[in-house]
mmCIF file of C-alpha atoms in Angstrom:
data_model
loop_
_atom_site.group_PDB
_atom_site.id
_atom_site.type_symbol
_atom_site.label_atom_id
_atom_site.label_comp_id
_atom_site.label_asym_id
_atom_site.label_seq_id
_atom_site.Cartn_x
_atom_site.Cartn_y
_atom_site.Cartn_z
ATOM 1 C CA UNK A 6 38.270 71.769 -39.093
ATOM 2 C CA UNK A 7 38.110 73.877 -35.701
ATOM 3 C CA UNK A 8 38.454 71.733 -32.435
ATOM 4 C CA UNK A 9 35.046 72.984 -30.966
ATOM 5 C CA UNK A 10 32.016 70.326 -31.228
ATOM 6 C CA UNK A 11 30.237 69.960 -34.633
ATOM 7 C CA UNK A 12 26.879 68.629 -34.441
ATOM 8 C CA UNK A 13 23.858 68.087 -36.646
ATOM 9 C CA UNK A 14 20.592 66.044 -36.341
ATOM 10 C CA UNK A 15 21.019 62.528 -35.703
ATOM 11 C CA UNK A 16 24.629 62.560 -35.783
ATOM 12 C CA UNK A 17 28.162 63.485 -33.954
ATOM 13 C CA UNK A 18 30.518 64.945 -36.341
ATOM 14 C CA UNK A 19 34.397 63.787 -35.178
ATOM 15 C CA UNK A 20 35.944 66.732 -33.884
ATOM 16 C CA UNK A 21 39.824 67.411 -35.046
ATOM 17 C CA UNK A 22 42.471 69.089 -33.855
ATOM 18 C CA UNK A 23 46.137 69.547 -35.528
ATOM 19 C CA UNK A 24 48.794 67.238 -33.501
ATOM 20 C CA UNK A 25 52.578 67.903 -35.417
ATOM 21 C CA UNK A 26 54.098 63.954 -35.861
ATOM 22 C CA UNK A 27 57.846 64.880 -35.993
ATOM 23 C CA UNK A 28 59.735 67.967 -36.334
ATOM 24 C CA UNK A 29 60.807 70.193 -39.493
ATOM 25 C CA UNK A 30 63.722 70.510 -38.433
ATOM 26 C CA UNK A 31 65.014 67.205 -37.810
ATOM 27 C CA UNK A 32 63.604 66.148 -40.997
ATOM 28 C CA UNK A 33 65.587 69.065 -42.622
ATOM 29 C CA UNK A 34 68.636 68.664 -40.774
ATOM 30 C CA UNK A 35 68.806 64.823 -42.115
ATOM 31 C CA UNK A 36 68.121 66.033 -45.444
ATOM 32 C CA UNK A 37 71.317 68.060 -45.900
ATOM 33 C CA UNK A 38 73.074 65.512 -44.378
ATOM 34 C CA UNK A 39 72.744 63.171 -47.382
ATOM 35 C CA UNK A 40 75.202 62.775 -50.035
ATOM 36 C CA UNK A 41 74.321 64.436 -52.954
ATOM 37 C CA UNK A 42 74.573 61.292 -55.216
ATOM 38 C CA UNK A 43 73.112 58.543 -53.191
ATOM 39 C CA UNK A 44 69.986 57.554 -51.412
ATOM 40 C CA UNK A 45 67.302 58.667 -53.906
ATOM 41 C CA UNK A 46 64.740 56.791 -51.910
ATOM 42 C CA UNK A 47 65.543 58.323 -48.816
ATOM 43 C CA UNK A 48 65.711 61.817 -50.039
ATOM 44 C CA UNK A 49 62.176 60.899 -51.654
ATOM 45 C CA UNK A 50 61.316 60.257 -48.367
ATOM 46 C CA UNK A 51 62.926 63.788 -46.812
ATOM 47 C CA UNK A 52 61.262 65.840 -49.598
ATOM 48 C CA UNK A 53 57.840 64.256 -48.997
ATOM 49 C CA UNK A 54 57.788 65.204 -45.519
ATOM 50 C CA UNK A 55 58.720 68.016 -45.821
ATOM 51 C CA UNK A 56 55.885 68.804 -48.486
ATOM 52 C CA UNK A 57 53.396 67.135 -45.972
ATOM 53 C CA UNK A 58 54.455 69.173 -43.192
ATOM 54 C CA UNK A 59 54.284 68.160 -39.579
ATOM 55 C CA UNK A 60 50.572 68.313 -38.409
ATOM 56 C CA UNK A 61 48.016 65.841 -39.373
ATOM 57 C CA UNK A 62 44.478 65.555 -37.669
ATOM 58 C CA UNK A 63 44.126 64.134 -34.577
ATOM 59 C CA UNK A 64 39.869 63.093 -34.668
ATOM 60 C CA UNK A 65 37.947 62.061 -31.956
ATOM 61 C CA UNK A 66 34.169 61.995 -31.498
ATOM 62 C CA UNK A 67 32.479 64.822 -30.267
ATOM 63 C CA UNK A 68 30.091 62.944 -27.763
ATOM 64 C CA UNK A 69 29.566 59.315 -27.190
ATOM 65 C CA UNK A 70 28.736 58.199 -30.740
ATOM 66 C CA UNK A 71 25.572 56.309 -31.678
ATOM 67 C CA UNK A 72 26.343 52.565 -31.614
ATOM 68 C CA UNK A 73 23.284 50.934 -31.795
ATOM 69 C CA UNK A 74 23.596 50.051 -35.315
ATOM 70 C CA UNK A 75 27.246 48.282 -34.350
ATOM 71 C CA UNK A 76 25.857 46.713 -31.916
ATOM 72 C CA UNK A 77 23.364 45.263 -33.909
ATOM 73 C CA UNK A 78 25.399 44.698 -36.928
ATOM 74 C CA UNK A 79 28.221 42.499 -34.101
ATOM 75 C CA UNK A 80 26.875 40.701 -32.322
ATOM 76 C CA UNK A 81 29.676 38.923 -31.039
ATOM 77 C CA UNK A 82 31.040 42.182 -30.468
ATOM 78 C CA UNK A 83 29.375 43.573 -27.448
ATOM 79 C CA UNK A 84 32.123 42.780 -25.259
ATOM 80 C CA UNK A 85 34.705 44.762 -26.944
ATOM 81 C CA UNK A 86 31.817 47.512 -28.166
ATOM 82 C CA UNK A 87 31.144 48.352 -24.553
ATOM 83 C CA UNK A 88 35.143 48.459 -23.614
ATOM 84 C CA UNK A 89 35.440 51.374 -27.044
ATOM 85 C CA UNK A 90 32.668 53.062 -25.521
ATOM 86 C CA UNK A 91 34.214 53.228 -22.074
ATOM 87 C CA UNK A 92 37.214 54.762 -23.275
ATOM 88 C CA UNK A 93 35.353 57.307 -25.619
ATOM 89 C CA UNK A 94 33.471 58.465 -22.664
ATOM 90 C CA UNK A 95 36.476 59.127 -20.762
ATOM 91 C CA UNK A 96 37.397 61.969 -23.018
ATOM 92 C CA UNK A 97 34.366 62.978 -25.111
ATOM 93 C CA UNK A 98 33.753 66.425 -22.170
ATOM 94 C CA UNK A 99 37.334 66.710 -22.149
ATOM 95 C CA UNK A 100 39.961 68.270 -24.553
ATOM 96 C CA UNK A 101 42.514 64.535 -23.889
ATOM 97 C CA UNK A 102 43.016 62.975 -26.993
ATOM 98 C CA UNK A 103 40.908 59.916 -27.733
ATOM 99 C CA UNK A 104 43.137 56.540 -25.913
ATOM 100 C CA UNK A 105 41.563 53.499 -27.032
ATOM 101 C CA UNK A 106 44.270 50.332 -25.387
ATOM 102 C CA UNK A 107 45.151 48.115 -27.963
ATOM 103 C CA UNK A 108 42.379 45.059 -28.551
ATOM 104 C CA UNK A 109 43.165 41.797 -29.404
ATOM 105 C CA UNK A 110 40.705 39.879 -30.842
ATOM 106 C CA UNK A 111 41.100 36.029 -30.999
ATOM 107 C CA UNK A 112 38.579 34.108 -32.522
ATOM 108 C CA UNK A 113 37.937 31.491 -35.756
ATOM 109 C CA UNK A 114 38.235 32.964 -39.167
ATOM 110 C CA UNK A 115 35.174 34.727 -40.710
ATOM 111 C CA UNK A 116 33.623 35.891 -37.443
ATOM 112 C CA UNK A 117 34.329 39.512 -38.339
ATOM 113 C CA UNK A 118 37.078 40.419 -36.975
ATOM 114 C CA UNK A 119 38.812 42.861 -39.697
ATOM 115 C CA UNK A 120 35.401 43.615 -40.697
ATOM 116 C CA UNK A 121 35.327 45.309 -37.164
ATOM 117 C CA UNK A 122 38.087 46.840 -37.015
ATOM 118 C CA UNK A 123 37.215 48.395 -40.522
ATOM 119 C CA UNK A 124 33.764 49.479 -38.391
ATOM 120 C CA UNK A 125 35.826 50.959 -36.070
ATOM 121 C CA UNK A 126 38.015 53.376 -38.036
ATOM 122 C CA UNK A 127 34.309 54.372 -39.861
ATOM 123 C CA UNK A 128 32.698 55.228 -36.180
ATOM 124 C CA UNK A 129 36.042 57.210 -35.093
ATOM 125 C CA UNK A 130 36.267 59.239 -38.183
ATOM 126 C CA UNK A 131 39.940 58.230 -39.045
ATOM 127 C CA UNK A 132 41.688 56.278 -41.413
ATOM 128 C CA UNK A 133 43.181 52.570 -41.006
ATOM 129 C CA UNK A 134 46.301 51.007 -42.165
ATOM 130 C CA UNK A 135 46.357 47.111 -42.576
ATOM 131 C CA UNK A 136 49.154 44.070 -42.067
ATOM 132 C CA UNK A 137 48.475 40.888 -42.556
ATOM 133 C CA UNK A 138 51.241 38.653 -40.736
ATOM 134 C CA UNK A 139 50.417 35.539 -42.785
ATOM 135 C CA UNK A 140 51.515 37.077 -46.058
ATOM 136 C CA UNK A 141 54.591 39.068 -44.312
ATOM 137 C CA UNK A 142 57.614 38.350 -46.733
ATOM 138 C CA UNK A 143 60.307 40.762 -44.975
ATOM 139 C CA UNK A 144 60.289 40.779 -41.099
ATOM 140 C CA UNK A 145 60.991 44.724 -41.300
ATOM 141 C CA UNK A 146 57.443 45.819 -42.470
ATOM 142 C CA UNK A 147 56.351 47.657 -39.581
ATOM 143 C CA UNK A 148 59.286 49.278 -38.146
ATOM 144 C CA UNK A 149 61.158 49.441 -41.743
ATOM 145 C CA UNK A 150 64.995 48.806 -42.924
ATOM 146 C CA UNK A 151 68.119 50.237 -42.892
ATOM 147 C CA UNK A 152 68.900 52.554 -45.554
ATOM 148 C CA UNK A 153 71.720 50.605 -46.380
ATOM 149 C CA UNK A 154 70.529 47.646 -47.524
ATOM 150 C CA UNK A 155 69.564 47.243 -50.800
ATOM 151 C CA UNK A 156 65.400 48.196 -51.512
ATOM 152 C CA UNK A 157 64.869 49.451 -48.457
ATOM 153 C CA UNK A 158 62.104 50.894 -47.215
ATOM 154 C CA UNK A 159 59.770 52.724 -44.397
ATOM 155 C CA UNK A 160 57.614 50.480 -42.618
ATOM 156 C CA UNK A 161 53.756 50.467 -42.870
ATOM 157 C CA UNK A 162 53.825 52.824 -39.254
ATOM 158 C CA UNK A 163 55.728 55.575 -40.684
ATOM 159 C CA UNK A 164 53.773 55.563 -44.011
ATOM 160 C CA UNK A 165 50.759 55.311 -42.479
ATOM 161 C CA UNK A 166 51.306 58.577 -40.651
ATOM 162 C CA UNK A 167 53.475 60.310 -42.673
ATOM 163 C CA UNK A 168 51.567 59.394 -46.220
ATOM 164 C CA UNK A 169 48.130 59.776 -44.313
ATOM 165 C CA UNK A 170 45.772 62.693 -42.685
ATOM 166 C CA UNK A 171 45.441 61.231 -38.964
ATOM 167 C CA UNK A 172 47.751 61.182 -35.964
ATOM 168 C CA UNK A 173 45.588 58.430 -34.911
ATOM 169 C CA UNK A 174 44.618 55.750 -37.616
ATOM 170 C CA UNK A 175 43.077 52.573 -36.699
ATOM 171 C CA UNK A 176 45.741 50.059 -38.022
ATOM 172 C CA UNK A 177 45.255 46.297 -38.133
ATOM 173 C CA UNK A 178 47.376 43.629 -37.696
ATOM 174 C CA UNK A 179 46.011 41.107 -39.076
ATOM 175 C CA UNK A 180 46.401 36.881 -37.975
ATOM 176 C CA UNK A 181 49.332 38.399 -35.360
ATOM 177 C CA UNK A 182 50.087 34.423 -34.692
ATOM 178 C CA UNK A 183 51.422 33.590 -37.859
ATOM 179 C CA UNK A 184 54.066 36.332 -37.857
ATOM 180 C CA UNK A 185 56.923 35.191 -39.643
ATOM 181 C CA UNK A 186 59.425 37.092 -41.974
ATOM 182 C CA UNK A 187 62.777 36.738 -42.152
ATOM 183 C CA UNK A 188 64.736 34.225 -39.558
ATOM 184 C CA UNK A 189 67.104 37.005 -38.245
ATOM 185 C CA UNK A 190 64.370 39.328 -37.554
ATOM 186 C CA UNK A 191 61.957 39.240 -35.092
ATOM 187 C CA UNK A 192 58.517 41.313 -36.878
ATOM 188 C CA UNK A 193 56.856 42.037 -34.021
ATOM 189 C CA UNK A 194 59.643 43.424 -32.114
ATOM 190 C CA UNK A 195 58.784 47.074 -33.013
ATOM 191 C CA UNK A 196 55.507 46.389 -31.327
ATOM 192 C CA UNK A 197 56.634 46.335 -28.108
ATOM 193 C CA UNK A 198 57.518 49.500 -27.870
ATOM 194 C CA UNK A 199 54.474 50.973 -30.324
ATOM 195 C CA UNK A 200 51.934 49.487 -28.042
ATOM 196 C CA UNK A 201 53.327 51.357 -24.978
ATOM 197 C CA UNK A 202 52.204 54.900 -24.747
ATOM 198 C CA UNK A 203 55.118 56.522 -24.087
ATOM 199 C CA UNK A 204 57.719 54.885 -26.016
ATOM 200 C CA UNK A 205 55.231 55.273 -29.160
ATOM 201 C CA UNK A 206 55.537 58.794 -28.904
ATOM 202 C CA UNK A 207 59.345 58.881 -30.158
ATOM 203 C CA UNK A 208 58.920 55.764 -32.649
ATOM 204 C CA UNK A 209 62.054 55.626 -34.642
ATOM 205 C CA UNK A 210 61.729 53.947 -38.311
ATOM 206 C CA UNK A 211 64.938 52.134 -39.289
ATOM 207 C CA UNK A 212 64.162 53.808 -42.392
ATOM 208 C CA UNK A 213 63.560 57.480 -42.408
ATOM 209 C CA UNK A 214 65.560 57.684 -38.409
ATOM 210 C CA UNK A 215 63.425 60.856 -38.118
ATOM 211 C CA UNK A 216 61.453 60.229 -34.258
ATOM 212 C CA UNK A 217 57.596 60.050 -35.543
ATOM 213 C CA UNK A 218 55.157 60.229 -32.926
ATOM 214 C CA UNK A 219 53.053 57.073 -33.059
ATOM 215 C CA UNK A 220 51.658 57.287 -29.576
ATOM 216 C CA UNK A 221 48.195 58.144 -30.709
ATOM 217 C CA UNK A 222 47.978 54.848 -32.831
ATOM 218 C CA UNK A 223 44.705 52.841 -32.286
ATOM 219 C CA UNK A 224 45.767 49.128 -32.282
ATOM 220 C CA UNK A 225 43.435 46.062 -33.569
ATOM 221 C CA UNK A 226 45.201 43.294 -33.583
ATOM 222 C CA UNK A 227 43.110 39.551 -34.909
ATOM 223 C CA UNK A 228 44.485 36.257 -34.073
ATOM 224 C CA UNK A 229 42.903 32.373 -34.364
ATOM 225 C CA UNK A 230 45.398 31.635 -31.329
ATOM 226 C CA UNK A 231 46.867 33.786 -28.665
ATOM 227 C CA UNK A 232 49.182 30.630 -27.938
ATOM 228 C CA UNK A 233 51.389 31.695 -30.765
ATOM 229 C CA UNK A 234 51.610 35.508 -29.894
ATOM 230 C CA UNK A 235 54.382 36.371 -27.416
ATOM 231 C CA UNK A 236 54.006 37.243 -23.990
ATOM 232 C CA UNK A 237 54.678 40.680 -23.885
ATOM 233 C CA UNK A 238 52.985 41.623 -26.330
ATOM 234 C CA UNK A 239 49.443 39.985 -24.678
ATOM 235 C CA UNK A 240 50.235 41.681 -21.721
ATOM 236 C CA UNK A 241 50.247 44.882 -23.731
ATOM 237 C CA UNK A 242 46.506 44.794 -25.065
ATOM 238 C CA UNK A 243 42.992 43.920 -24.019
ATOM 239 C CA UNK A 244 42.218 40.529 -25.220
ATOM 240 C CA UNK A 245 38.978 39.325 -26.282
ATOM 241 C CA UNK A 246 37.619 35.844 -27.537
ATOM 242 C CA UNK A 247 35.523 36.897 -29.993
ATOM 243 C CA UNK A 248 32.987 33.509 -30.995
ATOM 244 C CA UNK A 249 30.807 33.045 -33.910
ATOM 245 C CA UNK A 250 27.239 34.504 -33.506
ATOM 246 C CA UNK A 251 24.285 31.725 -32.811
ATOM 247 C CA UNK A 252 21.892 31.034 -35.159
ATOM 248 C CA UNK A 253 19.419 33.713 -34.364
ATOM 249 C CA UNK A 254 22.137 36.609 -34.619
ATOM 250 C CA UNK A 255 23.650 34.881 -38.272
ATOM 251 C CA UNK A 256 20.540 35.344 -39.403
ATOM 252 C CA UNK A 257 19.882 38.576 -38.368
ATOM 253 C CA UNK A 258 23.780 39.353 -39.972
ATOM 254 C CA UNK A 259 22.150 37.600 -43.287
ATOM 255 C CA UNK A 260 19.009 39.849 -43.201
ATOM 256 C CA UNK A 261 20.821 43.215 -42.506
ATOM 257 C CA UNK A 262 23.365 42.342 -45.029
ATOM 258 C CA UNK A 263 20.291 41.594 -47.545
ATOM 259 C CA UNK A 264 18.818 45.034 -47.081
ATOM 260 C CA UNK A 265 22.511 46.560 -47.007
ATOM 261 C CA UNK A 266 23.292 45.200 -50.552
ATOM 262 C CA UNK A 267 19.350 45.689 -52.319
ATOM 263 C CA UNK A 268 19.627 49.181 -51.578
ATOM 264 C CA UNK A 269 23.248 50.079 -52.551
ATOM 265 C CA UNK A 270 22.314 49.093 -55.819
ATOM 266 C CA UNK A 271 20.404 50.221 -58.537
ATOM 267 C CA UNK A 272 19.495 46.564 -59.582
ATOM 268 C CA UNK A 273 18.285 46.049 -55.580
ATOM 269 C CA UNK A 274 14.877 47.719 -56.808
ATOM 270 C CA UNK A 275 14.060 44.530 -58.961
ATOM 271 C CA UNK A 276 14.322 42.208 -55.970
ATOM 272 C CA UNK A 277 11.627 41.672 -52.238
ATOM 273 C CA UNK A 278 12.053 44.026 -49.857
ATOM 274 C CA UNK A 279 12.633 40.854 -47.424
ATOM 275 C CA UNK A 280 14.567 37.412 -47.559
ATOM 276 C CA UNK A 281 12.506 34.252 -46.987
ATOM 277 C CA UNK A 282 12.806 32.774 -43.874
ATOM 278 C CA UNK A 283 14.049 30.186 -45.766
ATOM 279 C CA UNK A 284 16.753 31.501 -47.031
ATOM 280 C CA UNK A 285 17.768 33.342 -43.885
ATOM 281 C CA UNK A 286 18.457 29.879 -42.416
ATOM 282 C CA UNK A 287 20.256 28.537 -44.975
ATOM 283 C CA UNK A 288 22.512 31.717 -44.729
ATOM 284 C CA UNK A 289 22.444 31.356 -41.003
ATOM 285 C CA UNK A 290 24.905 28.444 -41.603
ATOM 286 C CA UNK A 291 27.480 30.462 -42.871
ATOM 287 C CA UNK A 292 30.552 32.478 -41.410
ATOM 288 C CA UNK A 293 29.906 36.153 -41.516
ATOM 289 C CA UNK A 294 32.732 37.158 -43.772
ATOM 290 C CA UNK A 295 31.118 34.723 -46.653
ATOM 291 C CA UNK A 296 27.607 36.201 -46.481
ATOM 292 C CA UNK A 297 27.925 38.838 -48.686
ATOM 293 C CA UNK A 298 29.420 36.746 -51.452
ATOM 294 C CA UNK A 299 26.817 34.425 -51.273
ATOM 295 C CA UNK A 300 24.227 36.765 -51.475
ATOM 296 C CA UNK A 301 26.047 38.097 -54.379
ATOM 297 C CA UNK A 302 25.816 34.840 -56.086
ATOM 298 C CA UNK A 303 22.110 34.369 -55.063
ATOM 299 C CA UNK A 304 21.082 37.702 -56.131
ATOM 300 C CA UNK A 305 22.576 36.950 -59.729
ATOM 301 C CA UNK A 306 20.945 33.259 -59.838
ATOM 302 C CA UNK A 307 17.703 34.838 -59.366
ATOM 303 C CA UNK A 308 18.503 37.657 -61.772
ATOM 304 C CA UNK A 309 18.815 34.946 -64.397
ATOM 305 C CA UNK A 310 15.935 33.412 -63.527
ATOM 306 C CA UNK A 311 13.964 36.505 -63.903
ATOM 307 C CA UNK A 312 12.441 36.244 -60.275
ATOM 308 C CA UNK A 313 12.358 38.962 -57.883
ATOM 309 C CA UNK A 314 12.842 36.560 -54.834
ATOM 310 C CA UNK A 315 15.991 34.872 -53.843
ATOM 311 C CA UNK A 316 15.092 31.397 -53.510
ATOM 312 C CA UNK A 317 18.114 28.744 -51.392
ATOM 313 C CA UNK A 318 18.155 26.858 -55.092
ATOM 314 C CA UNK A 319 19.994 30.668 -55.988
ATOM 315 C CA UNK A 320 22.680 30.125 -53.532
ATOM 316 C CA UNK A 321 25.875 28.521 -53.634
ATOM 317 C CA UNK A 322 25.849 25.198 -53.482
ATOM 318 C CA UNK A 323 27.089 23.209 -50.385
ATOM 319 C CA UNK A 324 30.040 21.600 -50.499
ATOM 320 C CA UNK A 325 31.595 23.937 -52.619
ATOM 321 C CA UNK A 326 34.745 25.589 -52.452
ATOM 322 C CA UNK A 327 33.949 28.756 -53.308
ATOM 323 C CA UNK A 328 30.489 30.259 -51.493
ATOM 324 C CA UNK A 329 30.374 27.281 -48.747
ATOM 325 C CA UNK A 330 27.301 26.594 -47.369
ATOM 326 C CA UNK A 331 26.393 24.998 -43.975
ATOM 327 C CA UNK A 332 30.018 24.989 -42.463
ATOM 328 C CA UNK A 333 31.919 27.413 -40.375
ATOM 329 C CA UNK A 334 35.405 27.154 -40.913
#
C-alpha cells in the first residue's frame, strides 16, 4: 500500500506507510548470543522476528473520516468522538503519524465501552490487542518475564506488534481498576512508561530484551472507578465519564441494532423491517452491551412462534439472570 491518499466514493481508504519496530540487527545479534541447547522459547521468539522482518504498517486515515454513523451508533460517546476527531485533523494534510493521547473511559459496565474501542480500531483501519485486568493471573502480561524463569513469556505489547501488521494497534485495557497479578509485581508499571511518547519508542520486553518501538500505540483504557487507578497513570491519559444513554438514545441503540442483526442474516428476511414501539421500550431498559443478546433471544422466540414480528412476550424475561430486562447494572 503506497503512502499517497486512496479514495473512492463515499469513503476514505486508511493510508499506510512502512514504520521498522526494532532493528535486524539487534534481534540477530541476541540470537547468536544464545546457547545452543537452551531457551527454545526465546529462540522461537528470535527466529520469528526475524521471519517477520522489521516494518509493519503504520495506517492513518486519509482525510477526516465519516463519523456520523459513530456518532449515532454512541451516543454517550460524543465527548470522546469529537476529542478522536481533533487529533485526526491535526495530521490528516500532513505526512505526522496519526497521535491519538491515551483515553480513559470510566463509566458503569455495559455502556459500551470495549464496544468503542473495538469501533475505533474499525474507523482507523488497524488492528487491536485486548487485556482484561480482572482476569490478569501473572502481573507480567504486558511488559512480559524474564527468560529465566520458568514459562516465560513476551507480554501482550510485544506480541501485539511483533505477531501483528500495525505499528499502531488500538489495544485495550480493559477494567484498568481491578489490576491485580502477582503481589511482587506491580502490572501496570510498564504503563508508565508506554503511555509516554518518548519512552514508548524504546519499550524493552523483559522477554525478548530486543528495544520495540511502541510509541505509536493507541491506548483505550475502561474503568468503573478511576479511584482505584494510580495517579500517574491518570495524569497520563484523557479521562472521560462515559454515562449510560437516556431513554430516547437506548432506544435508538435497540432499533439500529435491530436493523444491524435482520440484515446480516439470511433468516432477517422472514422478520418486519421495523421493531414495535413496544418493544423498543422494553429494550430501552437495558444496558447496551445486553441488547444484542436479547434480540437474539427475541428473534428466535418469534421464529418458533412462526411470526414475523418480535413481540416483548419474545424477549427475555425480567428478572432473569441471563438476558435481564429493565435493569442497568
Amino acid at each position: 500500500m503506497s503512502s499517497n491518499a486512496l479514495t473512492c466514493v463515499g469513503m476514505r481508504i486508511p493510508v499506510a506507510r512502512m514504520r521498522s519496530i526494532y532493528r535486524l540487527e539487534e534481534v540477530s545479534q541476541r540470537l547468536e548470543k544464545l546457547p545452543a541447547r537452551d531457551h527454545e522459547s526465546l529462540r522461537a521468539t528470535y527466529e520469528r522476528m526475524l521471519e517477520k522482518g522489521e516494518a509493519r504498517f503504520q495506517v492513518k486515515p486519509s482525510g477526516l473520516p465519516a463519523m456520523e454513523s459513530l456518532y449515532d451508533e454512541l451516543p454517550n460517546f460524543h465527548e470522546v468522538l469529537d476529542d478522536v476527531r481533533r487529533q485526526i485533523a491535526l495530521c490528516e494534510a500532513s505526512s505526522d503519524a496519526l497521535e491519538i493521547t491515551p483515553l480513559l473511559l470510566l463509566g458503569p459496565p455495559g455502556v459500551g465501552k470495549t464496544h468503542f474501542a473495538r469501533q475505533l480500531a474499525e474507523l482507523l483501519g488497524t488492528g487491536m490487542g485486548f487485556v482484561s485486568m480482572s482476569s490478569l493471573t501473572a502481573g507480567w502480561v504486558l511488559s512480559g518475564a524474564s527468560s529465566q524463569w520458568k514459562g516465560a513469556r513476551a507480554g501482550k505489547v510485544f506480541e501485539a506488534l511483533v505477531e501483528g501488521d500495525y505499528a499502531n494497534p488500538v489495544m485495550v485495557i480493559d477494567e484498568i481498576d481491578k489490576a491485580g497479578g502477582e503481589a511482587a509485581y506491580d502490572p501496570l508499571g510498564s504503563l508508565y512508561s508506554l503511555l509516554e511518547h518518548d519512552t514508548a519508542s524504546k519499550f524493552i520486553d523483559e522477554f525478548a530484551e530486543v528495544p520495540v518501538d511502541a510509541s505509536q500505540v493507541i491506548w483505550v483504557a475502561t474503568a468503573n472507578d478511576a479511584h482505584a487507578i494510580p495517579e500517574p497513570i491518570l495524569n497520563r491519559v484523557n479521562v472521560y465519564e462515559v454515562s449510560a444513554p437516556d431513554f430516547e438514545a437506548a432506544r435508538a441503540i435497540a432499533r439500529r441494532l435491530y436493523e444491524k442483526l435482520r440484515s446480516s442474516h439470511d433468516w432477517g428476511r422472514s422478520f418486519d423491517t421495523d421493531p414495535t414501539d413496544a418493544v423498543l421500550d422494553r429494550m430501552a431498559e437495558l444496558a447496551p452491551r445486553e441488547m444484542r443478546r436479547a434480540w437474539m433471544t427475541a428473534f428466535g422466540n418469534a421464529r418458533l412462534a412462526k411470526r414475523a414480528t418480535v413481540l416483548t412476550e419474545d424477549l427475555p424475561a425480567a428478572g432473569s439472570k441471563r438476558g435481564k430486562i429493565g435493569f442497568m447494572q
